[in-house]
mmCIF file of C-alpha atoms and ligand atoms in Angstrom:
data_model
loop_
_atom_site.group_PDB
_atom_site.id
_atom_site.type_symbol
_atom_site.label_atom_id
_atom_site.label_comp_id
_atom_site.label_asym_id
_atom_site.label_seq_id
_atom_site.Cartn_x
_atom_site.Cartn_y
_atom_site.Cartn_z
ATOM 1 C CA MET A 29 96.417 87.495 107.538
ATOM 2 C CA SER A 30 98.436 89.983 105.009
ATOM 3 C CA ARG A 31 99.946 93.215 107.109
ATOM 4 C CA ARG A 32 99.324 96.260 105.513
ATOM 5 C CA ARG A 33 102.603 97.821 104.432
ATOM 6 C CA GLU A 34 103.551 100.675 106.466
ATOM 7 C CA THR A 35 104.525 103.652 104.453
ATOM 8 C CA ALA A 36 105.636 106.758 104.959
ATOM 9 C CA PRO A 37 102.947 109.603 105.735
ATOM 10 C CA ILE A 38 102.269 111.980 102.551
ATOM 11 C CA PRO A 39 103.517 115.726 103.010
ATOM 12 C CA THR A 40 101.113 118.469 103.232
ATOM 13 C CA THR A 41 102.989 120.415 100.996
ATOM 14 C CA VAL A 42 104.578 118.651 97.992
ATOM 15 C CA SER A 43 107.149 120.023 95.695
ATOM 16 C CA ASP A 44 107.582 119.733 91.695
ATOM 17 C CA THR A 45 111.317 120.943 91.764
ATOM 18 C CA LEU A 46 111.938 120.848 87.789
ATOM 19 C CA ASN A 47 109.149 122.949 87.534
ATOM 20 C CA GLY A 48 109.367 124.690 90.460
ATOM 21 C CA VAL A 49 105.935 124.536 91.425
ATOM 22 C CA THR A 50 104.597 123.858 95.336
ATOM 23 C CA TYR A 51 101.135 122.335 96.344
ATOM 24 C CA LYS A 52 99.244 122.047 99.226
ATOM 25 C CA ARG A 53 97.700 118.708 99.707
ATOM 26 C CA LEU A 54 94.007 119.516 100.607
ATOM 27 C CA ARG A 55 90.927 117.140 100.573
ATOM 28 C CA TYR A 56 91.016 113.461 100.239
ATOM 29 C CA LEU A 57 89.244 112.268 97.048
ATOM 30 C CA GLY A 58 89.680 108.471 97.031
ATOM 31 C CA LYS A 59 91.744 105.933 96.084
ATOM 32 C CA GLY A 60 92.496 103.221 93.072
ATOM 33 C CA GLY A 61 94.599 101.055 92.480
ATOM 34 C CA PHE A 62 98.273 101.866 94.531
ATOM 35 C CA ALA A 63 97.209 105.323 94.026
ATOM 36 C CA ARG A 64 95.522 107.863 96.352
ATOM 37 C CA CYS A 65 93.593 110.846 95.436
ATOM 38 C CA TYR A 66 94.029 114.542 96.781
ATOM 39 C CA GLU A 67 92.772 117.751 95.706
ATOM 40 C CA PHE A 68 96.311 119.611 95.261
ATOM 41 C CA GLN A 69 96.360 123.706 94.968
ATOM 42 C CA ASN A 70 99.369 125.296 93.241
ATOM 43 C CA ALA A 71 100.677 127.564 95.962
ATOM 44 C CA THR A 72 101.366 130.426 93.859
ATOM 45 C CA THR A 73 98.671 130.425 91.553
ATOM 46 C CA GLY A 74 95.871 128.830 93.285
ATOM 47 C CA GLU A 75 94.603 126.307 90.705
ATOM 48 C CA VAL A 76 93.315 123.334 92.082
ATOM 49 C CA VAL A 77 94.735 120.073 90.119
ATOM 50 C CA ALA A 78 94.278 116.312 91.208
ATOM 51 C CA GLY A 79 96.788 114.746 92.460
ATOM 52 C CA LYS A 80 97.812 111.068 92.626
ATOM 53 C CA VAL A 81 99.912 109.991 95.478
ATOM 54 C CA VAL A 82 101.782 106.454 94.811
ATOM 55 C CA SER A 83 104.103 105.003 97.883
ATOM 56 C CA LYS A 84 107.344 104.133 96.046
ATOM 57 C CA SER A 85 106.941 101.239 98.871
ATOM 58 C CA LEU A 86 104.407 99.705 97.083
ATOM 59 C CA LEU A 87 106.011 99.698 93.936
ATOM 60 C CA THR A 88 108.163 97.343 95.171
ATOM 61 C CA LYS A 89 108.018 94.737 92.016
ATOM 62 C CA PRO A 90 110.187 96.362 88.524
ATOM 63 C CA HIS A 91 107.409 95.648 86.434
ATOM 64 C CA GLN A 92 104.693 97.893 88.631
ATOM 65 C CA LYS A 93 107.232 100.403 88.579
ATOM 66 C CA GLU A 94 107.436 99.489 84.710
ATOM 67 C CA LYS A 95 103.569 99.973 84.751
ATOM 68 C CA MET A 96 104.026 103.121 86.613
ATOM 69 C CA MET A 97 106.249 104.988 83.864
ATOM 70 C CA GLN A 98 104.337 103.703 80.696
ATOM 71 C CA GLU A 99 101.094 105.067 82.369
ATOM 72 C CA ILE A 100 103.031 108.963 82.752
ATOM 73 C CA ALA A 101 104.405 108.248 78.948
ATOM 74 C CA LEU A 102 101.425 107.558 77.585
ATOM 75 C CA HIS A 103 99.142 110.178 79.147
ATOM 76 C CA LYS A 104 101.547 113.042 78.715
ATOM 77 C CA THR A 105 100.929 112.698 74.957
ATOM 78 C CA LEU A 106 97.470 113.048 75.044
ATOM 79 C CA GLN A 107 95.261 116.411 74.600
ATOM 80 C CA HIS A 108 91.742 116.111 73.783
ATOM 81 C CA ARG A 109 88.650 117.287 75.289
ATOM 82 C CA ASN A 110 87.225 114.052 76.379
ATOM 83 C CA VAL A 111 90.451 112.882 77.865
ATOM 84 C CA VAL A 112 91.545 114.379 81.267
ATOM 85 C CA MET A 113 94.669 116.409 81.197
ATOM 86 C CA PHE A 114 97.716 115.054 82.270
ATOM 87 C CA LYS A 115 99.575 118.294 83.701
ATOM 88 C CA SER A 116 102.648 117.041 85.615
ATOM 89 C CA SER A 117 104.638 114.093 87.392
ATOM 90 C CA PHE A 118 107.487 113.962 89.981
ATOM 91 C CA GLN A 119 108.756 112.476 92.467
ATOM 92 C CA ASP A 120 110.398 112.827 96.633
ATOM 93 C CA PRO A 121 112.073 109.764 97.913
ATOM 94 C CA HIS A 122 109.076 108.156 99.236
ATOM 95 C CA PHE A 123 106.331 108.891 96.594
ATOM 96 C CA VAL A 124 105.106 109.396 92.901
ATOM 97 C CA TYR A 125 103.125 112.610 92.482
ATOM 98 C CA ILE A 126 100.942 112.785 89.395
ATOM 99 C CA THR A 127 99.344 115.967 88.818
ATOM 100 C CA LEU A 128 96.034 116.101 86.104
ATOM 101 C CA GLU A 129 93.249 118.291 85.073
ATOM 102 C CA ILE A 130 90.454 117.781 88.224
ATOM 103 C CA CYS A 131 86.576 116.947 87.455
ATOM 104 C CA LYS A 132 84.424 118.678 90.103
ATOM 105 C CA LYS A 133 81.792 116.374 89.272
ATOM 106 C CA GLN A 134 83.582 113.152 90.196
ATOM 107 C CA SER A 135 83.151 110.067 87.806
ATOM 108 C CA LEU A 136 80.113 108.119 86.271
ATOM 109 C CA MET A 137 80.105 106.028 89.136
ATOM 110 C CA GLU A 138 78.892 108.186 91.501
ATOM 111 C CA LEU A 139 76.577 109.665 89.147
ATOM 112 C CA HIS A 140 75.309 105.833 88.476
ATOM 113 C CA LYS A 141 75.218 105.233 92.261
ATOM 114 C CA ARG A 142 72.739 108.596 93.125
ATOM 115 C CA ARG A 143 70.753 108.280 90.127
ATOM 116 C CA GLY A 144 70.034 104.614 89.017
ATOM 117 C CA PRO A 145 68.652 104.737 85.091
ATOM 118 C CA LEU A 146 69.164 107.777 83.510
ATOM 119 C CA THR A 147 67.102 108.909 80.492
ATOM 120 C CA GLU A 148 68.167 108.458 76.811
ATOM 121 C CA PRO A 149 69.035 111.903 76.364
ATOM 122 C CA GLU A 150 71.080 111.786 78.856
ATOM 123 C CA VAL A 151 72.820 108.663 77.733
ATOM 124 C CA ARG A 152 73.309 109.950 74.555
ATOM 125 C CA TYR A 153 75.046 113.245 75.500
ATOM 126 C CA TYR A 154 77.457 111.176 77.808
ATOM 127 C CA MET A 155 77.948 108.274 75.140
ATOM 128 C CA LYS A 156 78.932 110.597 72.550
ATOM 129 C CA GLN A 157 81.736 112.417 74.425
ATOM 130 C CA ILE A 158 82.961 108.315 75.066
ATOM 131 C CA GLY A 159 82.689 107.841 71.532
ATOM 132 C CA GLU A 160 84.904 110.834 70.700
ATOM 133 C CA GLY A 161 87.479 110.202 73.259
ATOM 134 C CA MET A 162 87.956 106.830 72.021
ATOM 135 C CA ASP A 163 87.711 107.520 68.625
ATOM 136 C CA TYR A 164 90.894 109.800 69.456
ATOM 137 C CA LEU A 165 92.694 107.119 71.381
ATOM 138 C CA HIS A 166 92.151 104.706 69.192
ATOM 139 C CA ASN A 167 92.841 106.499 65.549
ATOM 140 C CA THR A 168 94.900 109.058 66.524
ATOM 141 C CA MET A 169 96.684 107.835 69.150
ATOM 142 C CA LYS A 170 96.745 104.273 68.772
ATOM 143 C CA ILE A 171 96.219 103.414 72.184
ATOM 144 C CA ILE A 172 93.559 101.058 74.010
ATOM 145 C CA HIS A 173 92.607 102.140 77.299
ATOM 146 C CA ARG A 174 91.428 98.400 78.188
ATOM 147 C CA ASP A 175 89.833 99.459 81.641
ATOM 148 C CA LEU A 176 87.044 101.683 80.579
ATOM 149 C CA LYS A 177 84.351 101.694 83.831
ATOM 150 C CA LEU A 178 82.221 104.458 85.239
ATOM 151 C CA GLY A 179 84.654 104.915 87.822
ATOM 152 C CA ASN A 180 87.417 106.359 85.956
ATOM 153 C CA ILE A 181 85.329 108.051 83.436
ATOM 154 C CA PHE A 182 85.088 111.650 85.079
ATOM 155 C CA ILE A 183 83.211 114.931 84.403
ATOM 156 C CA ASN A 184 84.343 118.419 84.998
ATOM 157 C CA SER A 185 82.633 121.230 86.258
ATOM 158 C CA ASP A 186 81.265 122.100 83.115
ATOM 159 C CA MET A 187 79.513 119.089 82.716
ATOM 160 C CA VAL A 188 82.453 117.678 80.081
ATOM 161 C CA LEU A 189 83.238 114.041 80.317
ATOM 162 C CA LYS A 190 86.814 113.009 80.176
ATOM 163 C CA LEU A 191 88.207 109.335 80.426
ATOM 164 C CA GLY A 192 90.944 109.060 83.004
ATOM 165 C CA ASP A 193 92.969 106.337 84.485
ATOM 166 C CA LEU A 194 95.495 105.125 81.846
ATOM 167 C CA GLY A 195 96.828 102.307 84.142
ATOM 168 C CA LEU A 196 96.273 99.454 81.755
ATOM 169 C CA ALA A 197 96.718 101.482 78.952
ATOM 170 C CA THR A 198 98.682 100.571 75.794
ATOM 171 C CA ARG A 199 100.241 101.358 72.317
ATOM 172 C CA ILE A 200 98.952 99.776 69.315
ATOM 173 C CA ASN A 201 102.605 99.608 67.349
ATOM 174 C CA SER A 202 100.934 98.395 64.351
ATOM 175 C CA PRO A 203 97.781 97.676 62.378
ATOM 176 C CA ASP A 204 97.696 94.099 62.529
ATOM 177 C CA GLU A 205 99.292 93.972 65.895
ATOM 178 C CA ARG A 206 96.912 91.651 68.773
ATOM 179 C CA LYS A 207 98.134 91.769 72.399
ATOM 180 C CA ARG A 208 98.546 88.499 73.997
ATOM 181 C CA THR A 209 98.738 90.128 77.761
ATOM 182 C CA LEU A 210 97.193 92.058 80.041
ATOM 183 C CA CYS A 211 98.330 92.703 84.138
ATOM 184 C CA GLY A 212 95.072 93.924 85.794
ATOM 185 C CA THR A 213 92.114 93.009 85.805
ATOM 186 C CA PRO A 214 89.306 95.053 83.949
ATOM 187 C CA ASN A 215 85.817 95.871 85.288
ATOM 188 C CA TYR A 216 84.479 95.411 81.922
ATOM 189 C CA ILE A 217 86.611 92.512 80.482
ATOM 190 C CA ALA A 218 85.945 91.459 76.953
ATOM 191 C CA PRO A 219 85.342 87.858 75.915
ATOM 192 C CA GLU A 220 88.536 87.813 73.854
ATOM 193 C CA ILE A 221 90.874 88.511 76.911
ATOM 194 C CA LEU A 222 88.887 86.168 79.013
ATOM 195 C CA VAL A 223 89.652 83.459 76.091
ATOM 196 C CA LYS A 224 93.324 85.221 75.500
ATOM 197 C CA SER A 225 92.702 85.134 72.141
ATOM 198 C CA GLY A 226 94.707 88.226 71.329
ATOM 199 C CA HIS A 227 92.831 91.739 71.431
ATOM 200 C CA SER A 228 92.736 95.343 70.059
ATOM 201 C CA PHE A 229 90.697 98.352 70.244
ATOM 202 C CA GLU A 230 87.709 96.581 70.002
ATOM 203 C CA VAL A 231 88.074 95.719 74.089
ATOM 204 C CA ASP A 232 87.280 99.260 74.551
ATOM 205 C CA MET A 233 84.454 99.084 72.171
ATOM 206 C CA TRP A 234 82.958 96.461 74.730
ATOM 207 C CA SER A 235 83.359 98.093 77.867
ATOM 208 C CA SER A 236 81.747 101.028 76.085
ATOM 209 C CA GLY A 237 78.659 98.470 75.666
ATOM 210 C CA CYS A 238 78.585 97.480 79.407
ATOM 211 C CA ILE A 239 78.911 101.147 80.398
ATOM 212 C CA MET A 240 75.865 102.562 78.159
ATOM 213 C CA TYR A 241 73.452 99.560 79.386
ATOM 214 C CA THR A 242 74.472 100.036 82.312
ATOM 215 C CA LEU A 243 73.686 104.042 82.713
ATOM 216 C CA LEU A 244 70.448 103.169 80.680
ATOM 217 C CA VAL A 245 69.186 99.751 82.547
ATOM 218 C CA GLY A 246 70.895 100.896 85.803
ATOM 219 C CA LYS A 247 72.730 97.658 86.690
ATOM 220 C CA PRO A 248 75.474 96.056 84.053
ATOM 221 C CA PRO A 249 74.931 93.632 81.583
ATOM 222 C CA PHE A 250 76.653 90.434 83.092
ATOM 223 C CA GLU A 251 76.705 91.291 86.745
ATOM 224 C CA THR A 252 76.138 87.836 89.002
ATOM 225 C CA SER A 253 77.219 86.904 92.832
ATOM 226 C CA SER A 254 79.743 84.826 91.365
ATOM 227 C CA LEU A 255 82.912 86.134 88.602
ATOM 228 C CA LYS A 256 83.081 82.389 87.673
ATOM 229 C CA GLU A 257 79.169 82.742 86.638
ATOM 230 C CA THR A 258 79.797 86.359 84.915
ATOM 231 C CA TYR A 259 82.863 85.518 82.950
ATOM 232 C CA SER A 260 81.299 82.411 81.730
ATOM 233 C CA ARG A 261 78.151 84.700 80.668
ATOM 234 C CA ILE A 262 80.671 87.404 79.390
ATOM 235 C CA LYS A 263 82.072 84.150 76.869
ATOM 236 C CA ARG A 264 78.290 83.358 75.974
ATOM 237 C CA THR A 265 77.664 86.987 75.718
ATOM 238 C CA GLU A 266 74.471 85.754 77.698
ATOM 239 C CA TYR A 267 72.653 88.982 78.511
ATOM 240 C CA VAL A 268 68.996 90.446 78.337
ATOM 241 C CA ILE A 269 68.025 94.079 77.056
ATOM 242 C CA PRO A 270 64.825 95.218 78.857
ATOM 243 C CA GLU A 271 62.768 96.124 75.674
ATOM 244 C CA ASP A 272 60.396 98.424 77.670
ATOM 245 C CA THR A 273 62.691 100.254 78.608
ATOM 246 C CA VAL A 274 65.528 100.634 76.230
ATOM 247 C CA GLY A 275 64.448 101.880 72.523
ATOM 248 C CA PRO A 276 65.571 100.072 69.718
ATOM 249 C CA ALA A 277 68.303 102.431 68.574
ATOM 250 C CA ALA A 278 69.756 102.222 71.911
ATOM 251 C CA SER A 279 69.637 98.034 71.916
ATOM 252 C CA ASN A 280 70.963 98.284 68.558
ATOM 253 C CA LEU A 281 74.253 100.361 69.408
ATOM 254 C CA ILE A 282 74.379 98.062 72.287
ATOM 255 C CA THR A 283 74.138 94.678 70.397
ATOM 256 C CA SER A 284 76.413 96.199 68.287
ATOM 257 C CA MET A 285 79.346 97.166 70.683
ATOM 258 C CA LEU A 286 78.517 93.647 72.506
ATOM 259 C CA MET A 287 79.123 91.439 69.732
ATOM 260 C CA ASN A 288 81.096 88.361 70.783
ATOM 261 C CA ASN A 289 83.604 88.630 67.699
ATOM 262 C CA PRO A 290 85.934 91.310 68.036
ATOM 263 C CA LYS A 291 85.771 91.286 64.017
ATOM 264 C CA THR A 292 81.973 92.114 64.200
ATOM 265 C CA ARG A 293 82.126 94.336 66.760
ATOM 266 C CA ILE A 294 81.323 98.374 66.102
ATOM 267 C CA THR A 295 84.313 100.532 65.857
ATOM 268 C CA ALA A 296 84.080 103.960 67.661
ATOM 269 C CA THR A 297 84.598 105.838 64.309
ATOM 270 C CA LYS A 298 81.141 103.772 63.491
ATOM 271 C CA MET A 299 79.747 104.239 66.909
ATOM 272 C CA LEU A 300 79.780 107.934 66.034
ATOM 273 C CA GLN A 301 77.505 107.658 63.219
ATOM 274 C CA HIS A 302 75.275 105.336 64.440
ATOM 275 C CA GLU A 303 71.459 106.160 65.002
ATOM 276 C CA PHE A 304 71.153 106.449 68.377
ATOM 277 C CA LEU A 305 73.855 109.383 68.894
ATOM 278 C CA THR A 306 73.117 110.885 65.612
ATOM 279 C CA GLU A 307 69.142 110.906 65.823
ATOM 280 C CA GLY A 308 66.775 112.028 68.852
ATOM 281 C CA TYR A 309 67.875 115.040 70.959
ATOM 282 C CA LEU A 310 71.278 115.769 72.059
ATOM 283 C CA PRO A 311 71.070 118.199 74.638
ATOM 284 C CA LYS A 312 73.753 120.873 73.985
ATOM 285 C CA ARG A 313 75.175 120.713 78.228
ATOM 286 C CA LEU A 314 73.025 118.906 80.573
ATOM 287 C CA PRO A 315 72.397 120.830 83.476
ATOM 288 C CA THR A 316 74.109 120.006 87.067
ATOM 289 C CA SER A 317 71.101 119.173 88.417
ATOM 290 C CA SER A 318 71.024 116.238 86.491
ATOM 291 C CA LEU A 319 73.794 114.542 88.778
ATOM 292 C CA THR A 320 71.056 113.843 91.577
ATOM 293 C CA VAL A 321 67.668 114.686 90.010
ATOM 294 C CA ARG A 322 66.553 113.195 86.586
ATOM 295 C CA PRO A 323 65.718 115.812 84.237
ATOM 296 C CA HIS A 324 62.888 116.924 82.128
ATOM 297 C CA PHE A 325 63.755 117.459 78.455
ATOM 298 C CA THR A 326 60.920 120.014 77.016
HETATM 299 C C1 4FR S 412 86.217 117.235 93.756
HETATM 300 O O1 4FR S 412 86.871 116.553 92.671
HETATM 301 C C2 4FR S 412 86.834 115.044 93.124
HETATM 302 C C3 4FR S 412 85.949 114.906 94.155
HETATM 303 C C4 4FR S 412 85.355 113.832 94.584
HETATM 304 C C5 4FR S 412 85.037 113.465 95.995
HETATM 305 O O2 4FR S 412 84.256 114.066 96.309
HETATM 306 N N1 4FR S 412 85.142 112.392 96.221
HETATM 307 C C6 4FR S 412 84.354 111.840 97.240
HETATM 308 C C7 4FR S 412 83.892 110.131 97.318
HETATM 309 C C8 4FR S 412 83.206 110.004 99.174
HETATM 310 N N2 4FR S 412 84.295 110.146 100.241
HETATM 311 C C9 4FR S 412 83.763 109.809 101.369
HETATM 312 C C10 4FR S 412 84.814 111.725 100.094
HETATM 313 C C11 4FR S 412 85.347 112.089 98.852
HETATM 314 C C12 4FR S 412 86.163 112.676 93.539
HETATM 315 C C13 4FR S 412 86.770 112.834 92.580
HETATM 316 C C14 4FR S 412 87.061 114.270 92.361
HETATM 317 N N3 4FR S 412 87.864 114.560 91.130
HETATM 318 C C15 4FR S 412 88.758 113.922 90.599
HETATM 319 C C16 4FR S 412 89.419 112.927 90.520
HETATM 320 C C17 4FR S 412 90.380 112.122 89.751
HETATM 321 C C18 4FR S 412 90.433 112.477 88.901
HETATM 322 C C19 4FR S 412 89.902 113.846 88.637
HETATM 323 N N4 4FR S 412 89.026 114.343 89.339
HETATM 324 C C20 4FR S 412 91.314 111.741 88.053
HETATM 325 C C21 4FR S 412 91.679 112.474 86.742
HETATM 326 N N5 4FR S 412 91.773 110.773 88.816
HETATM 327 N N6 4FR S 412 90.616 110.891 89.878
HETATM 328 C C22 4FR S 412 91.032 109.946 91.122
HETATM 329 C C23 4FR S 412 92.378 109.043 90.978
HETATM 330 C C24 4FR S 412 92.127 108.477 92.055
HETATM 331 CL CL1 4FR S 412 93.497 107.269 92.723
HETATM 332 C C25 4FR S 412 90.793 107.866 92.933
HETATM 333 C C26 4FR S 412 89.694 108.569 92.386
HETATM 334 C C27 4FR S 412 88.349 108.210 92.980
HETATM 335 C C28 4FR S 412 87.584 108.495 93.616
HETATM 336 C C29 4FR S 412 86.236 108.650 95.112
HETATM 337 C C30 4FR S 412 85.760 107.432 94.524
HETATM 338 C C31 4FR S 412 86.897 106.990 93.239
HETATM 339 C C32 4FR S 412 87.639 107.374 92.429
HETATM 340 C C33 4FR S 412 87.848 106.588 91.092
HETATM 341 N N7 4FR S 412 87.711 106.915 90.032
HETATM 342 O O3 4FR S 412 89.114 105.816 91.287
HETATM 343 C C34 4FR S 412 89.658 109.470 91.216
#
């Protein structure tokens, strides 16, 4: 039975000595991978940010430390409305700290759990922002996210969607480069990663197709009780779109994102031009009430 590795207690006050900022550690928000997330309040300005805390005692292998440093190095270069803003990173003898823009309405995972299937205007609203964020990552920054999933796509207090958690992200350094390795298991993993035929930006389009299907239908496209069977269905691209609940334009966009062959899969640029995102009612801003109750669009 594996013993939980004991880690030092996380201080209630942490200091970013380089920037001369002290934070009070407030509410526990959750955890992801090695990280635990808290509300951090700037002791001088009162600003509240999301503080991710990673115990150095868990970063035992060199590649784990490198992965953490790569996530920070990539994330600090990003600035886009639909990507979580990186604020700072610092460390003390026991922990590495990353402070990020806080998204008080949590992630699409909590929305999905609370609401189940969403209306098409809501999915249009969220998918358009995911498309904008991916277009920026892929075409401006040449970055593949590689782990887009409901749990790391956040909503801020203005109901603006933000792509977060770049723990598996990587930069493409030349137009034809195909990545061959990926340490970590993406939630919505693309078939080319499973068959190890090399992967690039298209894997994020596959994940977005899984996200759009899940938001609209209320459950993931390839979910089964066994991981082996799920992977087999992904490789065979075996899924059903319920035509009674999903309209033709939405169905066409999902199909375009879930093409088995990455070469024929829709790109972020083309996704933003797709009729599902350009035709049909697009709310300027969703009401906060839509996080819990199905909205009625007049
Ligand atoms: C007020 O803002 C938030 C409240 C809550 C909240 O009320 N959580 C409750 C869940 C149920 N339990 C019982 C009580 C706490 C969650 C996220 C918030 N905001 C937030 C979190 C952020 C970021 C920006 N904003 C960024 C950037 N990263 N994370 C982040 C980082 C890590 Cl390590 C975990 C998780 C995380 C927390 C919970 C579930 C899932 C996840 C997840 N996505 O992994 C999230």
